[in-house]
CSV table of C-alpha atoms and ligand atoms in Angstrom, one decimal:
chain,number,residue,atom,x,y,z
A,1,MET,CA,59.9,56.4,131.1
A,2,LEU,CA,60.0,59.1,128.3
A,3,VAL,CA,56.9,59.1,126.1
A,4,MET,CA,57.6,60.2,122.5
A,5,THR,CA,54.6,62.5,122.2
A,6,PRO,CA,54.4,64.8,119.2
A,7,LYS,CA,55.0,67.7,121.6
A,8,PHE,CA,58.1,66.0,123.0
A,9,ILE,CA,59.6,65.4,119.5
A,10,PHE,CA,58.8,69.0,118.6
A,11,LEU,CA,60.7,70.3,121.6
A,12,ILE,CA,63.7,68.0,120.9
A,13,THR,CA,63.8,69.2,117.3
A,14,LEU,CA,63.5,72.8,118.4
A,15,PHE,CA,66.4,72.4,120.9
A,16,LEU,CA,68.6,70.7,118.3
A,17,THR,CA,67.9,73.4,115.6
A,18,THR,CA,68.6,76.2,118.1
A,19,PHE,CA,71.8,74.5,119.2
A,20,LEU,CA,73.1,74.2,115.6
A,21,LEU,CA,72.1,77.6,114.5
A,22,PHE,CA,73.8,79.4,117.4
A,23,THR,CA,77.0,77.4,117.6
A,24,PRO,CA,79.8,79.9,116.8
A,25,SER,CA,81.1,79.3,113.3
A,26,SER,CA,84.6,80.4,112.1
A,27,SER,CA,83.1,83.5,110.5
A,28,SER,CA,81.7,84.8,113.7
A,29,SER,CA,85.0,84.4,115.5
A,30,THR,CA,86.6,86.4,112.7
A,31,SER,CA,84.1,89.2,113.4
A,32,LEU,CA,84.9,89.0,117.1
A,33,ALA,CA,88.6,89.7,116.2
A,34,GLN,CA,87.4,92.6,114.0
A,35,GLN,CA,85.4,94.0,116.8
A,36,ASN,CA,88.4,93.9,119.1
A,37,LYS,CA,90.4,95.6,116.4
A,38,TYR,CA,87.8,98.3,116.0
A,39,SER,CA,87.6,98.9,119.8
A,40,THR,CA,91.4,99.0,120.0
A,41,PHE,CA,91.4,101.7,117.3
A,42,VAL,CA,89.0,103.9,119.4
A,43,LYS,CA,91.0,103.3,122.5
A,44,ILE,CA,94.4,104.1,120.9
A,45,SER,CA,93.0,107.2,119.2
A,46,CYS,CA,91.4,108.4,122.5
A,47,SER,CA,94.7,108.0,124.4
A,48,SER,CA,95.9,111.2,122.9
A,49,ALA,CA,92.7,113.2,123.6
A,50,THR,CA,92.4,115.7,126.4
A,51,TYR,CA,90.2,113.5,128.5
A,52,PRO,CA,91.0,109.9,127.4
A,53,ALA,CA,88.5,108.0,129.5
A,54,ALA,CA,85.6,110.2,128.6
A,55,CYS,CA,86.6,110.0,125.0
A,56,THR,CA,86.7,106.2,125.0
A,57,LYS,CA,83.5,105.9,126.9
A,58,SER,CA,81.5,108.1,124.5
A,59,LEU,CA,83.1,106.8,121.3
A,60,LEU,CA,83.3,103.0,121.9
A,61,PRO,CA,79.6,102.6,120.9
A,62,TYR,CA,80.6,103.9,117.4
A,63,ALA,CA,83.5,101.4,117.1
A,64,SER,CA,81.8,99.2,114.5
A,65,THR,CA,80.8,102.2,112.3
A,66,VAL,CA,84.2,103.8,112.6
A,67,LYS,CA,86.2,100.7,111.9
A,68,THR,CA,89.7,102.1,111.6
A,69,ASN,CA,88.8,105.4,109.8
A,70,PRO,CA,90.1,108.5,111.7
A,71,LEU,CA,87.8,110.8,109.8
A,72,THR,CA,84.7,108.7,110.7
A,73,LEU,CA,85.9,108.8,114.3
A,74,VAL,CA,86.2,112.6,114.3
A,75,LYS,CA,82.7,112.8,112.8
A,76,ALA,CA,81.4,110.5,115.6
A,77,ALA,CA,83.1,112.7,118.2
A,78,LEU,CA,81.6,115.9,116.7
A,79,ALA,CA,78.2,114.2,116.4
A,80,THR,CA,78.5,113.3,120.2
A,81,ALA,CA,79.4,117.0,120.9
A,82,LEU,CA,76.3,118.2,119.0
A,83,LYS,CA,74.1,115.9,120.9
A,84,SER,CA,75.5,117.0,124.3
A,85,THR,CA,75.2,120.6,123.3
A,86,ASN,CA,71.6,120.1,122.4
A,87,ALA,CA,70.9,118.3,125.6
A,88,THR,CA,72.5,121.2,127.6
A,89,LEU,CA,70.5,123.7,125.6
A,90,SER,CA,67.3,121.9,126.4
A,91,THR,CA,68.2,121.8,130.2
A,92,ILE,CA,68.9,125.6,130.2
A,93,THR,CA,65.8,126.3,128.1
A,94,GLN,CA,63.7,124.5,130.7
A,95,LEU,CA,65.3,126.6,133.5
A,96,TYR,CA,64.8,129.8,131.6
A,97,GLN,CA,61.0,128.9,131.2
A,98,THR,CA,60.4,128.6,134.9
A,99,ASN,CA,58.9,131.6,136.6
A,100,ARG,CA,61.1,131.0,139.7
A,101,ILE,CA,64.1,132.9,138.3
A,102,THR,CA,64.9,136.6,138.7
A,103,LYS,CA,65.2,139.0,135.9
A,104,TRP,CA,69.0,138.9,136.1
A,105,GLU,CA,69.1,135.1,136.0
A,106,ALA,CA,66.7,135.2,133.0
A,107,LYS,CA,69.1,137.5,131.3
A,108,VAL,CA,72.1,135.2,132.0
A,109,LEU,CA,70.2,132.1,130.8
A,110,LYS,CA,69.1,133.9,127.6
A,111,ASP,CA,72.7,134.8,126.8
A,112,CYS,CA,73.7,131.2,127.4
A,113,ILE,CA,70.9,129.9,125.1
A,114,GLY,CA,72.3,132.1,122.4
A,115,ASP,CA,75.8,130.9,123.0
A,116,LEU,CA,74.8,127.2,122.8
A,117,LYS,CA,72.8,127.8,119.7
A,118,ASP,CA,75.9,129.4,118.1
A,119,SER,CA,78.0,126.5,119.3
A,120,MET,CA,75.7,124.0,117.6
A,121,ASP,CA,76.0,125.8,114.3
A,122,GLU,CA,79.8,125.9,114.7
A,123,ILE,CA,79.9,122.1,115.3
A,124,LYS,CA,77.7,121.5,112.3
A,125,SER,CA,80.1,123.6,110.2
A,126,SER,CA,83.0,121.6,111.6
A,127,ILE,CA,81.2,118.4,110.6
A,128,LYS,CA,80.7,119.7,107.1
A,129,GLU,CA,84.4,120.5,106.8
A,130,ILE,CA,85.5,117.1,107.9
A,131,SER,CA,83.0,115.4,105.7
A,132,GLY,CA,84.3,117.3,102.7
A,133,ILE,CA,87.9,116.3,103.3
A,134,PRO,CA,88.0,113.1,101.2
A,135,LYS,CA,87.0,115.0,98.0
A,136,SER,CA,88.7,118.3,98.8
A,137,THR,CA,91.5,119.6,96.7
A,138,ASP,CA,92.9,121.4,99.7
A,139,LYS,CA,92.6,119.0,102.6
A,140,GLY,CA,94.8,121.1,104.9
A,141,PHE,CA,92.6,124.1,104.4
A,142,ALA,CA,89.4,122.1,105.3
A,143,LEU,CA,91.1,120.6,108.3
A,144,SER,CA,92.2,124.0,109.6
A,145,ASN,CA,88.5,125.3,109.1
A,146,ALA,CA,87.3,122.4,111.1
A,147,GLN,CA,89.8,123.3,113.9
A,148,THR,CA,88.6,126.9,113.7
A,149,TRP,CA,84.9,126.0,114.0
A,150,THR,CA,85.4,123.6,116.8
A,151,SER,CA,87.5,126.0,118.8
A,152,ALA,CA,84.8,128.6,118.3
A,153,ALA,CA,82.2,126.1,119.6
A,154,ILE,CA,84.3,125.6,122.8
A,155,THR,CA,84.7,129.3,123.3
A,156,ASP,CA,80.9,129.8,123.1
A,157,GLU,CA,80.3,126.9,125.5
A,158,ASN,CA,82.6,128.6,128.0
A,159,SER,CA,81.1,132.1,127.6
A,160,CYS,CA,77.9,130.6,128.8
A,161,LEU,CA,79.5,130.4,132.2
A,162,ASP,CA,80.6,134.0,132.2
A,163,GLY,CA,77.3,135.4,133.3
A,164,PHE,CA,77.6,133.4,136.4
A,165,SER,CA,81.1,134.6,137.4
A,166,ASP,CA,80.9,138.3,137.4
A,167,GLY,CA,80.0,138.6,141.1
A,168,ARG,CA,76.3,139.3,140.7
A,169,LYS,CA,73.9,137.1,142.6
A,170,THR,CA,72.6,134.0,140.8
A,171,ASN,CA,70.8,131.1,142.4
A,172,SER,CA,73.4,128.6,143.5
A,173,VAL,CA,71.4,125.5,142.5
A,174,ILE,CA,71.0,126.9,138.9
A,175,ARG,CA,74.6,128.0,138.9
A,176,LYS,CA,75.8,124.5,139.9
A,177,LYS,CA,73.5,122.7,137.5
A,178,ILE,CA,74.6,124.9,134.5
A,179,ARG,CA,78.2,124.7,135.5
A,180,ASN,CA,78.3,120.9,135.7
A,181,SER,CA,76.6,120.5,132.3
A,182,ILE,CA,78.8,123.0,130.6
A,183,VAL,CA,82.0,121.5,132.1
A,184,SER,CA,81.1,118.0,130.8
A,185,LEU,CA,80.0,119.4,127.5
A,186,ALA,CA,83.3,121.4,127.2
A,187,ARG,CA,85.1,118.0,127.8
A,188,VAL,CA,83.2,116.3,124.9
A,189,SER,CA,84.1,119.2,122.6
A,190,SER,CA,87.8,119.5,123.5
A,191,ASN,CA,88.1,115.7,123.0
A,192,ALA,CA,86.7,116.2,119.5
A,193,LEU,CA,89.1,119.1,118.9
A,194,SER,CA,92.1,117.0,120.0
A,195,LEU,CA,91.1,114.2,117.7
A,196,ILE,CA,90.9,116.8,114.9
A,197,ASN,CA,94.4,118.1,115.8
A,198,HIS,CA,95.8,114.6,115.5
A,199,LEU,CA,94.4,114.0,112.0
A,200,SER,CA,96.9,113.8,109.2
A,201,VAL,CA,95.3,114.5,105.8
B,301,LIG,C1,67.8,118.6,119.6
B,301,LIG,O1,66.9,118.1,120.6
B,301,LIG,C2,65.5,118.3,120.2
B,301,LIG,C3,64.7,117.7,121.2
B,301,LIG,O2,65.0,118.2,122.4
B,301,LIG,C4,65.3,117.5,118.8
B,301,LIG,O3,64.0,117.6,118.3
B,301,LIG,C5,66.3,117.9,117.8
B,301,LIG,O4,66.2,117.1,116.7
B,301,LIG,C6,67.7,117.9,118.3
B,301,LIG,N1,68.7,118.4,117.3
B,301,LIG,C7,69.8,117.9,117.2
B,301,LIG,C8,70.7,118.5,116.1
B,301,LIG,O5,70.3,116.9,117.8
């Protein structure tokens, strides 16, 4: 037989309160519909990107911030590119600082660090142009500047690989590690560029 101890009554009350508080109301089902709408916007926008799957994967986490604003989506894409460039920069800087590399490898890595720093500056400039579009009197000019900065960033990322492809000997582990991180970085950046190319302002 159940005994109505104060503790038991407390637990019953707690259970009922919890149940009532977390029962979905009509307002939270509306927000679920909104969430679906925002996710769909990211997926549709990414379908025209160079690497649609990678685009969707990296930008879905921003769906609720982006809502259905194409400029905000582009800013999220550029912010992702900036973060990836920074992560690659730190990988390469760590390699550069080990003493197990040859003089030639050190030179190649140092050039690469310079390229990636330039690339980060260019992505920042592109973000600045995109952010300025709503208040700009020449939106087309701002957009074309953003395209130019983002293309320059991609060129710099790729020139990081040049040092490894001129036939001189570099460690294959280092080469592979850098190639992989640059290739995935260049994908993130070309997705950002294709989203920029599809903007109509
Ligand atoms: C780049 O990464 C470093 C840590 O590795 C961090 O301190 C810095 O804020 C990052 N910069 C950007 C622009 O993400």
